Amino acid sequence: MPILYLDSDKCNGCLECMRACSKTYEHEEILELARLKIKKDENGRYIIQSCKNCENAPCIEACPENAIIKLKDRIIISPTKCNGCKKCIPACPFGAIQIHPTSNKAIKCIYCGICVKACPENALSIVMPTKVFKEKGKKYALT
């Protein structure tokens, strides 16, 4: 299952990825409604908060309406089935699901790639988790 990977060595915190996401889905710049979040960690490095397409996704089990499904290699939320109960939010170990304030439906990153294209530093990519993570200049698998 693919993940959205942020190379924190390249990220400058400009948030162009979040702006592009918001403009794509909200048709205006509302950073709070971007489907991914870029934040600073306790060491001052930029990190990404987004869906990890968990193999055994707890959000799927938490949804009483079966609105969250695995479709091919991605976790998808059906807005027509979602009743806005918010049970998926605490179930997600990555804090990747939020409730849209207007529709009252759960939303999350769907790996459309618009953020990857918008990043001026080429810090974002969609990868398989067995391919990328950095430590001491080496790339290794994280599963």
Short mmCIF file of C-alpha atoms in Angstrom, two decimals:
data_model
loop_
_atom_site.label_atom_id
_atom_site.label_comp_id
_atom_site.label_asym_id
_atom_site.label_seq_id
_atom_site.Cartn_x
_atom_site.Cartn_y
_atom_site.Cartn_z
CA MET A 1 0.00 0.00 0.00
CA PRO A 2 1.50 3.36 -0.96
CA ILE A 3 2.27 6.14 1.48
CA LEU A 4 2.95 9.83 1.08
CA TYR A 5 6.61 10.34 1.96
CA LEU A 6 8.17 13.64 3.00
CA ASP A 7 11.93 13.99 2.72
CA SER A 8 12.44 16.31 5.68
CA ASP A 9 15.93 17.17 4.45
CA LYS A 10 14.34 18.84 1.42
CA CYS A 11 11.18 20.36 2.96
CA ASN A 12 11.38 24.09 3.67
CA GLY A 13 7.94 24.37 5.31
CA CYS A 14 6.40 26.52 2.55
CA LEU A 15 3.11 24.54 2.73
CA GLU A 16 2.57 24.74 -1.05
CA CYS A 17 1.51 21.09 -0.87
CA MET A 18 -1.27 21.91 1.60
CA ARG A 19 -2.33 24.94 -0.43
CA ALA A 20 -2.59 22.85 -3.60
CA CYS A 21 -4.59 20.18 -1.78
CA SER A 22 -6.99 22.71 -0.33
CA LYS A 23 -7.45 24.49 -3.65
CA THR A 24 -8.11 21.18 -5.39
CA TYR A 25 -10.75 19.93 -2.97
CA GLU A 26 -12.12 23.13 -1.44
CA HIS A 27 -11.58 25.47 -4.41
CA GLU A 28 -9.98 27.95 -2.04
CA GLU A 29 -7.01 28.08 0.28
CA ILE A 30 -8.10 26.67 3.63
CA LEU A 31 -5.02 24.97 5.04
CA GLU A 32 -6.99 23.33 7.85
CA LEU A 33 -8.90 21.34 5.22
CA ALA A 34 -5.89 20.04 3.33
CA ARG A 35 -5.92 16.25 3.36
CA LEU A 36 -2.29 16.19 4.49
CA LYS A 37 -0.59 18.23 7.20
CA ILE A 38 3.01 19.40 7.37
CA LYS A 39 4.17 20.10 10.91
CA LYS A 40 7.39 20.55 12.84
CA ASP A 41 8.44 17.83 15.23
CA GLU A 42 10.13 18.35 18.60
CA ASN A 43 13.50 18.65 16.82
CA GLY A 44 12.30 21.36 14.44
CA ARG A 45 12.20 19.05 11.41
CA TYR A 46 9.20 19.02 9.11
CA ILE A 47 7.09 15.87 9.21
CA ILE A 48 3.97 14.77 7.39
CA GLN A 49 0.68 13.73 8.88
CA SER A 50 -1.33 11.74 6.35
CA CYS A 51 -3.00 8.40 5.80
CA LYS A 52 -0.57 5.47 5.74
CA ASN A 53 -2.97 3.05 4.04
CA CYS A 54 -2.57 0.60 6.91
CA GLU A 55 -2.60 -3.06 5.98
CA ASN A 56 -5.08 -3.77 8.80
CA ALA A 57 -6.65 -0.32 8.93
CA PRO A 58 -8.35 0.31 12.29
CA CYS A 59 -10.49 3.04 10.72
CA ILE A 60 -12.24 0.41 8.59
CA GLU A 61 -13.18 -1.59 11.67
CA ALA A 62 -14.30 1.52 13.54
CA CYS A 63 -16.76 2.69 10.88
CA PRO A 64 -20.29 1.44 11.66
CA GLU A 65 -21.54 2.44 8.19
CA ASN A 66 -18.88 0.57 6.18
CA ALA A 67 -18.01 3.90 4.60
CA ILE A 68 -14.27 3.20 4.79
CA ILE A 69 -13.04 0.50 2.48
CA LYS A 70 -9.85 -0.82 0.95
CA LEU A 71 -10.02 -0.26 -2.79
CA LYS A 72 -7.12 -1.84 -4.64
CA ASP A 73 -4.12 -0.54 -2.67
CA ARG A 74 -5.74 2.44 -0.94
CA ILE A 75 -8.09 3.25 1.92
CA ILE A 76 -11.10 5.21 0.64
CA ILE A 77 -13.92 6.98 2.50
CA SER A 78 -17.29 7.01 0.76
CA PRO A 79 -18.97 10.38 1.38
CA THR A 80 -22.35 8.90 0.52
CA LYS A 81 -22.06 6.24 3.24
CA CYS A 82 -20.30 8.34 5.90
CA ASN A 83 -22.69 9.63 8.56
CA GLY A 84 -20.12 11.84 10.31
CA CYS A 85 -20.09 9.79 13.52
CA LYS A 86 -16.33 10.48 13.95
CA LYS A 87 -15.53 6.96 15.19
CA CYS A 88 -12.78 6.69 12.58
CA ILE A 89 -10.89 9.69 13.96
CA PRO A 90 -9.65 8.17 17.24
CA ALA A 91 -9.19 4.82 15.48
CA CYS A 92 -6.57 6.25 13.11
CA PRO A 93 -3.13 5.92 14.73
CA PHE A 94 -1.76 8.70 12.50
CA GLY A 95 -4.41 11.37 13.03
CA ALA A 96 -5.02 11.37 9.28
CA ILE A 97 -8.82 11.62 9.27
CA GLN A 98 -10.80 14.77 9.93
CA ILE A 99 -14.42 15.84 9.66
CA HIS A 100 -15.24 18.40 6.98
CA PRO A 101 -16.96 21.35 8.69
CA THR A 102 -19.55 21.85 5.95
CA SER A 103 -20.41 18.33 4.81
CA ASN A 104 -19.85 16.77 8.25
CA LYS A 105 -18.22 13.81 6.47
CA ALA A 106 -14.85 12.21 7.14
CA ILE A 107 -12.05 13.24 4.78
CA LYS A 108 -8.44 12.12 4.29
CA CYS A 109 -5.67 11.99 1.73
CA ILE A 110 -6.50 9.84 -1.29
CA TYR A 111 -3.04 10.00 -2.90
CA CYS A 112 -4.12 12.08 -5.88
CA GLY A 113 -0.57 13.44 -6.20
CA ILE A 114 -1.45 17.14 -6.47
CA CYS A 115 0.70 17.90 -3.41
CA VAL A 116 3.66 16.07 -4.94
CA LYS A 117 3.40 18.17 -8.11
CA ALA A 118 3.05 21.40 -6.09
CA CYS A 119 6.14 20.93 -3.94
CA PRO A 120 8.86 23.32 -5.19
CA GLU A 121 11.58 21.36 -3.37
CA ASN A 122 10.55 17.89 -4.64
CA ALA A 123 10.30 16.82 -1.01
CA LEU A 124 7.10 14.79 -1.43
CA SER A 125 6.60 11.49 -3.19
CA ILE A 126 4.15 8.63 -3.21
CA VAL A 127 6.06 5.43 -2.49
CA MET A 128 5.70 1.93 -1.22
CA PRO A 129 6.83 1.86 2.45
CA THR A 130 9.44 -0.80 1.70
CA LYS A 131 11.35 1.67 -0.47
CA VAL A 132 12.01 4.83 1.50
CA PHE A 133 12.96 6.26 4.86
CA LYS A 134 16.11 8.09 5.74
CA GLU A 135 18.49 7.62 8.60
CA LYS A 136 22.11 8.72 8.58
CA GLY A 137 22.06 9.23 4.82
CA LYS A 138 20.88 5.70 4.03
CA LYS A 139 17.50 4.69 2.71
CA TYR A 140 15.95 1.68 4.33
CA ALA A 141 12.59 -0.03 4.57
CA LEU A 142 10.03 0.93 7.15
CA THR A 143 7.16 -1.47 7.56
#
